[in-house]
One Martini backbone bead per residue (centre of mass of N, CA, C, O) as a GRO file, in nm:
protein
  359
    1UNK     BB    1 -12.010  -1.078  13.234
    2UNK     BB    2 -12.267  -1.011  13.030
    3UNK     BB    3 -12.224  -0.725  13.080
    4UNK     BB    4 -11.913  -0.631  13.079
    5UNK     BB    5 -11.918  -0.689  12.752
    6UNK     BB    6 -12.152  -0.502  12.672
    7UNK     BB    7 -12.017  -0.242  12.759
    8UNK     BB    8 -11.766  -0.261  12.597
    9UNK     BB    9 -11.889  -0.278  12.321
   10UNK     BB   10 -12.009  -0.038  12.330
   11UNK     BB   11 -11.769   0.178  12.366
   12UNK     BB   12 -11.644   0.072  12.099
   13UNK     BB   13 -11.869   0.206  11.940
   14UNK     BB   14 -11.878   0.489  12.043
   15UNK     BB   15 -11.560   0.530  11.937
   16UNK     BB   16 -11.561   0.457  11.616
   17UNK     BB   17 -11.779   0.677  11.572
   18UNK     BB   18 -11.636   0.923  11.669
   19UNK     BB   19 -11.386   0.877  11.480
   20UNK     BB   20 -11.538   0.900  11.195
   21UNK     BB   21 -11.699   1.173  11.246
   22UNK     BB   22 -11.402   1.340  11.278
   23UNK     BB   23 -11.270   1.240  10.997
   24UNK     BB   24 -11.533   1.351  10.838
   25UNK     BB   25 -11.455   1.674  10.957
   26UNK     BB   26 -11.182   1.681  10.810
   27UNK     BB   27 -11.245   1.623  10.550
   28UNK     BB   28 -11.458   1.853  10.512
   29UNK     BB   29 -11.223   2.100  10.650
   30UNK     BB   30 -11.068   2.054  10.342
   31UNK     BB   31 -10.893   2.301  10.159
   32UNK     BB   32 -10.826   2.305   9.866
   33UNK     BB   33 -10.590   2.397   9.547
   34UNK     BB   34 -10.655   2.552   9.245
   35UNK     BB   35 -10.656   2.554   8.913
   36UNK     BB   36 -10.507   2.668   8.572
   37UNK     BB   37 -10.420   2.690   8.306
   38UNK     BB   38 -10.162   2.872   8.118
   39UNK     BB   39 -10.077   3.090   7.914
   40UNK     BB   40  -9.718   3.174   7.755
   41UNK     BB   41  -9.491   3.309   7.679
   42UNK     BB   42  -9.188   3.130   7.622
   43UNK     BB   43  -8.889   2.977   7.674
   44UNK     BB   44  -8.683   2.727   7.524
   45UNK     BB   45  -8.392   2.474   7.578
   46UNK     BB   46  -8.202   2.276   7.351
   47UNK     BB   47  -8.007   1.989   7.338
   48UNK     BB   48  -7.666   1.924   7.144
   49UNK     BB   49  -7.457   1.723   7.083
   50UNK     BB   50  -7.109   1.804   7.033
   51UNK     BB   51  -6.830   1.921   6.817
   52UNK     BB   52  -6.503   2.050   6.812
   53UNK     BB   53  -6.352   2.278   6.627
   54UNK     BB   54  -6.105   2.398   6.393
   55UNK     BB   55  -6.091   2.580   6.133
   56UNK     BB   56  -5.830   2.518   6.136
   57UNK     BB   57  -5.670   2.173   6.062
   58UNK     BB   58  -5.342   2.050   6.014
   59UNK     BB   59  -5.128   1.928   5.869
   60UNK     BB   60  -4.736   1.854   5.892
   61UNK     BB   61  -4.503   1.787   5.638
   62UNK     BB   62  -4.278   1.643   5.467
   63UNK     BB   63  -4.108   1.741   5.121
   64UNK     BB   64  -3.842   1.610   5.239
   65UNK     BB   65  -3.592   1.410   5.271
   66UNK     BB   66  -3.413   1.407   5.574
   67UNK     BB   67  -3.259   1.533   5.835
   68UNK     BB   68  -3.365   1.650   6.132
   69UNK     BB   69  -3.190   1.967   6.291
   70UNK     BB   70  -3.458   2.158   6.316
   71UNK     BB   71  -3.614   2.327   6.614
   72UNK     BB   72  -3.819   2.612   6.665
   73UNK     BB   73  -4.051   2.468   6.880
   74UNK     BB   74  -4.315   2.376   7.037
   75UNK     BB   75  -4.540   2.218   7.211
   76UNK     BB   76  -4.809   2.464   7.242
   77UNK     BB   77  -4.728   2.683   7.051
   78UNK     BB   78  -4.771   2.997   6.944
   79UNK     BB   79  -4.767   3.080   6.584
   80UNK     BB   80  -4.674   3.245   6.282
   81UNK     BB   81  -4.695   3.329   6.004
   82UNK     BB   82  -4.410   3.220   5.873
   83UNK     BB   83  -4.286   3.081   6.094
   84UNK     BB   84  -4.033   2.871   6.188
   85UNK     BB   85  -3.978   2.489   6.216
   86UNK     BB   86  -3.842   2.357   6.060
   87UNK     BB   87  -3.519   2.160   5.972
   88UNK     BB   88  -3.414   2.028   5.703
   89UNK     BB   89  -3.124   1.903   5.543
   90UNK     BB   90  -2.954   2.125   5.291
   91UNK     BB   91  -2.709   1.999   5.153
   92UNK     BB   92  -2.806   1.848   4.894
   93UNK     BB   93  -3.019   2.117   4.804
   94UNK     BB   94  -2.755   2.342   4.761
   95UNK     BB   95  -2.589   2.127   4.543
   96UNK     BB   96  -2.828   2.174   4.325
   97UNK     BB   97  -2.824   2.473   4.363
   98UNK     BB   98  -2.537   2.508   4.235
   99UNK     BB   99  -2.548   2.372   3.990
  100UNK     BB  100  -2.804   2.471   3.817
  101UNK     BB  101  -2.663   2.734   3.806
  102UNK     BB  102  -2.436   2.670   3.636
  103UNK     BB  103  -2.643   2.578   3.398
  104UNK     BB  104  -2.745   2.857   3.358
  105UNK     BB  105  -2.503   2.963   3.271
  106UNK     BB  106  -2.379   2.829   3.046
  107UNK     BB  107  -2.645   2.862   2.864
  108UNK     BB  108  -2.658   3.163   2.832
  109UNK     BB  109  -2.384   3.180   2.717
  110UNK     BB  110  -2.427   3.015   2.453
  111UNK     BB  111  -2.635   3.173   2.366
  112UNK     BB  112  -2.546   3.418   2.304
  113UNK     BB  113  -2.316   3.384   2.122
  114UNK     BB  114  -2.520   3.239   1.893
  115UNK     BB  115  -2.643   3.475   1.815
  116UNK     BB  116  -2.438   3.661   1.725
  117UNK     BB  117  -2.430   3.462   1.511
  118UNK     BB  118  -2.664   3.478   1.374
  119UNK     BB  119  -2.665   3.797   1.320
  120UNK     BB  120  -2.443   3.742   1.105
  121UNK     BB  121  -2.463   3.425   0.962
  122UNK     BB  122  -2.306   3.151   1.084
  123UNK     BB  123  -2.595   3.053   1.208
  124UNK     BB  124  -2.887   2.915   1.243
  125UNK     BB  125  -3.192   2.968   1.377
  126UNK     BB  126  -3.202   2.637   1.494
  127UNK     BB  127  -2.961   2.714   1.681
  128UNK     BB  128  -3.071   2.930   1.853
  129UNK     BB  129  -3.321   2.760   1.942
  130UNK     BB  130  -3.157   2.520   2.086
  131UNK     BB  131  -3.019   2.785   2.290
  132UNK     BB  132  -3.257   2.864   2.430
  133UNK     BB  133  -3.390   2.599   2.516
  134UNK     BB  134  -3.129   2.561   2.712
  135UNK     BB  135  -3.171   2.793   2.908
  136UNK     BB  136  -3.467   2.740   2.965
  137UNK     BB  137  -3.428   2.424   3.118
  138UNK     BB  138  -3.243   2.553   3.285
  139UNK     BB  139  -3.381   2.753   3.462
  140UNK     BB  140  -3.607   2.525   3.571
  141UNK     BB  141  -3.418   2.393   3.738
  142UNK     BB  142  -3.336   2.624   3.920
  143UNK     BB  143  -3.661   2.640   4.014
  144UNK     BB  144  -3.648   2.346   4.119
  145UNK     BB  145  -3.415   2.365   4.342
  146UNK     BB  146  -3.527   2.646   4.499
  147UNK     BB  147  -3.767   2.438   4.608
  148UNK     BB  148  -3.638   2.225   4.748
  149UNK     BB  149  -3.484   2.380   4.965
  150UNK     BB  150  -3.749   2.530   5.080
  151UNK     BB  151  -3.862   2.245   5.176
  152UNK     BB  152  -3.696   2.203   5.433
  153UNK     BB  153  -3.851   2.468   5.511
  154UNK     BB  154  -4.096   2.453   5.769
  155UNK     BB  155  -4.358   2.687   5.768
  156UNK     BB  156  -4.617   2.873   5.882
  157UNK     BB  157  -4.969   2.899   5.733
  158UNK     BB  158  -5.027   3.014   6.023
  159UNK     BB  159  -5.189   3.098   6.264
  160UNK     BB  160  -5.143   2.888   6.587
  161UNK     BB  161  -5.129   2.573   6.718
  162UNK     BB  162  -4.941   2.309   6.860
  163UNK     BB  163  -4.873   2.017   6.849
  164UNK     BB  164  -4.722   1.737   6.878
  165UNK     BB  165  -4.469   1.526   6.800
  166UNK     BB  166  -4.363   1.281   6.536
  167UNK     BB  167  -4.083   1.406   6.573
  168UNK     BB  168  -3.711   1.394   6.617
  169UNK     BB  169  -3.421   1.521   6.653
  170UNK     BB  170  -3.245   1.325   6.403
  171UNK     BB  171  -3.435   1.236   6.217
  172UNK     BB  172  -3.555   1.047   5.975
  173UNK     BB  173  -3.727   1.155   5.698
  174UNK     BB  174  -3.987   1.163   5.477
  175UNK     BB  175  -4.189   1.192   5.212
  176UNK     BB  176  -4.476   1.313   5.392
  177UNK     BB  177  -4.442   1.312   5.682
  178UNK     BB  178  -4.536   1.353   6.007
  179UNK     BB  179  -4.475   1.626   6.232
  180UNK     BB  180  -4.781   1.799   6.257
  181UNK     BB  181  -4.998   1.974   6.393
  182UNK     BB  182  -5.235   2.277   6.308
  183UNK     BB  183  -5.421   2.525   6.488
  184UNK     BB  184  -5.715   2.736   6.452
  185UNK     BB  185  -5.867   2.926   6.717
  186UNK     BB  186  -5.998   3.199   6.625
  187UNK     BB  187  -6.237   3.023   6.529
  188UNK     BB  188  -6.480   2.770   6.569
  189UNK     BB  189  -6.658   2.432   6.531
  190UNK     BB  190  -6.955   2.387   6.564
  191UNK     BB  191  -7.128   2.066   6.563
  192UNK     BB  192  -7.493   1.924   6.519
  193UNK     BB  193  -7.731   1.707   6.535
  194UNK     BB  194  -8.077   1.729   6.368
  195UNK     BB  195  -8.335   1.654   6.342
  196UNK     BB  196  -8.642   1.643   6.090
  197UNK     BB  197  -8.835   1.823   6.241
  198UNK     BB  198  -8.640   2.050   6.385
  199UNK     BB  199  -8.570   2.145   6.121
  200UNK     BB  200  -8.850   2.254   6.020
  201UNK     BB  201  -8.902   2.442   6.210
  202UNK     BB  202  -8.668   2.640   6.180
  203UNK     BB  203  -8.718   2.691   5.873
  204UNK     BB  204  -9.005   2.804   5.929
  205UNK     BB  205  -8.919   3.008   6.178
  206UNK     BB  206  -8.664   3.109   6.046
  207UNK     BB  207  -8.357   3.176   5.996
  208UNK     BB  208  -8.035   3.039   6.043
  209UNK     BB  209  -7.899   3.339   6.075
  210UNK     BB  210  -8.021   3.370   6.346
  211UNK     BB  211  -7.914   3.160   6.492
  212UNK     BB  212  -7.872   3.127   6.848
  213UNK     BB  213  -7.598   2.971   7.023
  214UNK     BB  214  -7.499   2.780   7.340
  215UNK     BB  215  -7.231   2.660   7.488
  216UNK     BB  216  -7.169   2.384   7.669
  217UNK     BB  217  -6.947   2.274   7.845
  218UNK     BB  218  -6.814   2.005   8.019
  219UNK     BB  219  -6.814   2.171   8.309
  220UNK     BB  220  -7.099   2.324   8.297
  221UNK     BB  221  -6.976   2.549   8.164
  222UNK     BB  222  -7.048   2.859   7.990
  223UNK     BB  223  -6.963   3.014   7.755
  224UNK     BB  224  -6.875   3.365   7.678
  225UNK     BB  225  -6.947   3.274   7.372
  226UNK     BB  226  -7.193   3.344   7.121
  227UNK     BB  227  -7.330   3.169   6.874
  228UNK     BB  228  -7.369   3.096   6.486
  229UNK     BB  229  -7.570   2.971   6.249
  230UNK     BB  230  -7.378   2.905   5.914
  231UNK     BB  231  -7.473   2.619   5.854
  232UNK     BB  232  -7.606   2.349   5.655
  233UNK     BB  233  -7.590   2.060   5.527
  234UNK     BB  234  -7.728   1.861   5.250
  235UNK     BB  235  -7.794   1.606   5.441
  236UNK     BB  236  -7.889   1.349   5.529
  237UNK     BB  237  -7.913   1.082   5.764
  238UNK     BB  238  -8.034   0.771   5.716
  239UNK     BB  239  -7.963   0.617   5.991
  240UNK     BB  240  -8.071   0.884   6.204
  241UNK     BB  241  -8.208   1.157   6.045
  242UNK     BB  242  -8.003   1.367   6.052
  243UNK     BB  243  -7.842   1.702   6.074
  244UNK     BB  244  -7.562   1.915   6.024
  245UNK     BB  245  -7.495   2.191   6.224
  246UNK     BB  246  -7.276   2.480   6.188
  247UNK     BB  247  -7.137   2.676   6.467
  248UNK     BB  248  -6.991   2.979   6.539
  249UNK     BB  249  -6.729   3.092   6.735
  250UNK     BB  250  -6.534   3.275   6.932
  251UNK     BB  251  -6.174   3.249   7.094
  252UNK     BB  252  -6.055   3.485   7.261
  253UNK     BB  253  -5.845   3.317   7.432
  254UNK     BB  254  -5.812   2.978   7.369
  255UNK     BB  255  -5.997   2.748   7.533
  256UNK     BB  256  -6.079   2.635   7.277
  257UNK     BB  257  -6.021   2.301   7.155
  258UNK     BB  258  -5.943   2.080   6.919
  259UNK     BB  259  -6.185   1.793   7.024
  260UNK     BB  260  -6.420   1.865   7.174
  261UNK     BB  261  -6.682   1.896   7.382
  262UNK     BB  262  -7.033   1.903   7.439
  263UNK     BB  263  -7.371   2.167   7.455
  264UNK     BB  264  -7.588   2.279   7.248
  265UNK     BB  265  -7.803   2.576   7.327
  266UNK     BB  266  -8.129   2.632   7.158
  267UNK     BB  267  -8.319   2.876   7.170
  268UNK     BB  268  -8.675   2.864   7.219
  269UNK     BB  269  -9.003   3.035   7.126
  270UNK     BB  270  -9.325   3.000   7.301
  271UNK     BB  271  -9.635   3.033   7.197
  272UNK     BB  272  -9.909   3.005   7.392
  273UNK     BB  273  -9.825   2.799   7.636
  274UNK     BB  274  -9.956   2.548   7.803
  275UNK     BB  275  -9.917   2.570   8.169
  276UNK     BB  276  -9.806   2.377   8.442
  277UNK     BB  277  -9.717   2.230   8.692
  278UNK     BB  278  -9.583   1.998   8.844
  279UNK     BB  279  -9.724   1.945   9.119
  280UNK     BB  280  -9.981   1.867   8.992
  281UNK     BB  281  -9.843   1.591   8.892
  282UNK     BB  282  -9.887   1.237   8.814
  283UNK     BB  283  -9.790   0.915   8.820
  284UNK     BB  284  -9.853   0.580   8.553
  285UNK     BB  285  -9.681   0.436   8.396
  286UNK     BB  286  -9.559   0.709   8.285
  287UNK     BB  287  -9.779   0.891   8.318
  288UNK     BB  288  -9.965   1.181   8.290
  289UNK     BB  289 -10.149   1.344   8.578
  290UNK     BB  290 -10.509   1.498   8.687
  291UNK     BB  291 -10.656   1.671   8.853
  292UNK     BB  292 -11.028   1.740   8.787
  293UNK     BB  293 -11.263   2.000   8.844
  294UNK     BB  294 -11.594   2.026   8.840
  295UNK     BB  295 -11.880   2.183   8.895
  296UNK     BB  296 -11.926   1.975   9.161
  297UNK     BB  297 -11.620   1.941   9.306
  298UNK     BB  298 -11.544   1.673   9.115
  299UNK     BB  299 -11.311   1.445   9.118
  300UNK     BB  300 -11.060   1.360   8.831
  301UNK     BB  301 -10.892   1.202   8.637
  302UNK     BB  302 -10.643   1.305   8.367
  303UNK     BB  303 -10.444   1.248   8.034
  304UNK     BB  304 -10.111   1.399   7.991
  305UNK     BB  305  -9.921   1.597   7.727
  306UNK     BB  306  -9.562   1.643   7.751
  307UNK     BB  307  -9.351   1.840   7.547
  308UNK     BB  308  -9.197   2.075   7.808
  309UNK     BB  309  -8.949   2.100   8.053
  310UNK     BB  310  -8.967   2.317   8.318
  311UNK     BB  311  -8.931   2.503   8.560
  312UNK     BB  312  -9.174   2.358   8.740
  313UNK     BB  313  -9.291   2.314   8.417
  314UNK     BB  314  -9.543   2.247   8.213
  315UNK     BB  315  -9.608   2.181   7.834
  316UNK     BB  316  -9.914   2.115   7.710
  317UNK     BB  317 -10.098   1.958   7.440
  318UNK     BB  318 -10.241   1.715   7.597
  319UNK     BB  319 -10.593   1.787   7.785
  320UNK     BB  320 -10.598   2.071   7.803
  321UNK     BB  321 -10.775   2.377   7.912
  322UNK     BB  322 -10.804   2.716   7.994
  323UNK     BB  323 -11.064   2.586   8.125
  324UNK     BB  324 -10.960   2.446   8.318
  325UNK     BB  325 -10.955   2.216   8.716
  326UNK     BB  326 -10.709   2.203   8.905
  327UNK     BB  327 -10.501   2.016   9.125
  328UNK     BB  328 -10.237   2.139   9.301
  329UNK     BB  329 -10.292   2.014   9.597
  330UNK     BB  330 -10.326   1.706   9.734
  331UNK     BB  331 -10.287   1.431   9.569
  332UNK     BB  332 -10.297   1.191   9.843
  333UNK     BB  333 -10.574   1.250   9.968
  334UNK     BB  334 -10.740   1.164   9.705
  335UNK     BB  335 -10.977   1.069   9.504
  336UNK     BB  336 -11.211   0.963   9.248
  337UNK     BB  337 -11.484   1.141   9.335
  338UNK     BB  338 -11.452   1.333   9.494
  339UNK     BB  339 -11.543   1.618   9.722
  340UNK     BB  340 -11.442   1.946   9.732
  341UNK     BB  341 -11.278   2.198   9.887
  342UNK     BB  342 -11.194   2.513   9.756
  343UNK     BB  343 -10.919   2.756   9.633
  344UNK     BB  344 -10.873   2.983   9.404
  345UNK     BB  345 -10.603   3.023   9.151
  346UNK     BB  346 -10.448   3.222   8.995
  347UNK     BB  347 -10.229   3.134   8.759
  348UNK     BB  348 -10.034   3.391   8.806
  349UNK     BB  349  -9.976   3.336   9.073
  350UNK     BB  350  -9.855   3.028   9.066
  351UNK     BB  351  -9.607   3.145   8.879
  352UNK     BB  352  -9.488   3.349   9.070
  353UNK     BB  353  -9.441   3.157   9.300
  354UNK     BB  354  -9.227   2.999   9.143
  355UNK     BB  355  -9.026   3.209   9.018
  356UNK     BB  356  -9.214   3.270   8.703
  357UNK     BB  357  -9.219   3.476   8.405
  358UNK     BB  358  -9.342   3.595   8.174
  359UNK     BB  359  -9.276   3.745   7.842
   0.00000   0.00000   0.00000
């Protein structure tokens, strides 16, 4: 019985070891991929959520009290400048304007008569300066009879779209009330909110003049018109920090409409950037690291600062050199401190491979 206790129990040590020897050639006959981080001008896009206006966005209120008679246009209709939109019941307003009209004939008919005799001397020029001055009065008053009347008719101040109806055919409108809003669309204003940082970056490295920017719609699809931004606001806003930049759209199509949201897309270019694989970092605690290997094929951890996250790259501002050796793949297989055997690829090559190429 310790005979065969003792046969066993070699054979498991023979086996144990056997086993030990052939993961240590295994693990010595693997050999991993390295690279170095790579300099490179590229794109990268900020992106800033925004609200969309219409350049021109109005109330239209009724500028006289009285029974609104007729519409003649309708909801989401595009009206033209100076087309017929409301008519308020002009019956009081045209009896006011016969009215004004006969006093300012009577007091014609009165100023010549009083002349006629002024220049005979058989009245004072006194009274003909008091003939005059009510043909004058009389003139005023038809001249603001002839305004309140036009007051009834509501005509389009520009080309627009109609909002909603906030009265219907045959209400009492009151002086002043809403009767609807009217957009210009046909250029755009889009707002955008800018940190304190990013505004002095832009400001120091191009004029705002320049800057070209995209809208990225609701529905995640980008607008076919690229915009410009064409003001900054005078002010940053003390409790955000941001400051307002304003960017103009075209809309000749008229998709985008007064109160929409997005997100304003400002391209901006980093030159000298340097660069790595996204697989080459794993992360600790939210932090990000690579394994960096020594002149002696000595792998160790180091904690990496990522400024810009790009399509399958980071762009790297703090942590390594452009001649560092970094692990690009296999980084669950090793520990640090490991020695390991390596095939070295250049950074374009790895790029290259990535699908992705510098400017």
């Amino acid at each position: 019985m310790k005979l065969n206790a003792l046969l066993v129990g070699l054979l498991a040590l023979l086996s144990y070891t056997s086993c030990q020897n052939e993961k240590k050639e295994v693990k010595e006959e693997t050999k991993f991929l390295v690279t170095s981080p790579m300099k490179m001008d590229t794109m990268v896009t900020k992106d800033y959520v925004c609200q969309i206006r219409a350049k021109q966005h109005i109330e239209l209120r009724a500028l006289e009290k009285g029974y609104l008679e007729k519409i003649f246009v309708d909801e989401g209709e595009f009206v033209k400048k100076g087309q017929m939109m409301f008519q308020i019941m002009p019956a009081m307003y045209q009896a006011e304007l016969q009215k004004a009209e006969a006093e300012a004939q009577f007091a014609e008919i009165e100023y010549k008569n009083t002349k006629v005799l002024a220049d005979s001397n058989i009245v004072s020029p006194n009274e003909l300066a008091l003939a005059k001055a009510k043909l004058d009065k009389a003139k005023a008053e038809l001249a603001l009879a002839r305004v309140h009347l036009s007051f009834t008719q509501v005509k389009a101040p520009f080309d627009g779209i109609m909002d909603r109806f906030q009265v219907r055919l045959g209400s009492l409108v009151d002086e002043g009330e809403l009767l609807t809003t009217l957009s210009d669309n046909s250029q755009m204003w889009v707002y955008f909110n800018v940190p304190e940082a990013e505004y002095l970056d832009y400001m120091q490295h191009g004029s705002k003049k320049d800057m070209k920017v995209n809208l990225l719609m609701a529905n995640n699809q980008q607008f076919t018109h690229g915009g410009v931004v064409e003001t900054i606001e005078a002010d940053f806003n003390n409790s955000t920090g941001n400051i307002a930049f304003r960017a103009t759209f075209p809309n000749p199509s008229k998709l985008l409409r007064h109160g929409e949201t997005g997100t304003i897309q400002v391209p901006t270019k980093l030159k000298d950037a340097l660069v790595i694989p996204q697989k080459a970092t794993y992360e600790v605690l939210d932090k990000k690291y690579v394994f960096v290997v020594d002149d002696k094929n000595v792998i160790s951890p180091k904690m990496i600062t990522v400024g810009v996250e790009l399509p399958h790259l980071y762009v790297v501002t703090k942590g390594l050199t452009e001649n560092d050796k970094i692990l690009l793949e296999g980084l669950r297989k090793v520990q640090s401190g490991d020695k390991i055997e390596y095939e070295y690829l250049k950074p374009s090559t790895v790029v290259s491979n990535l699908g992705l190429h510098a400017e």
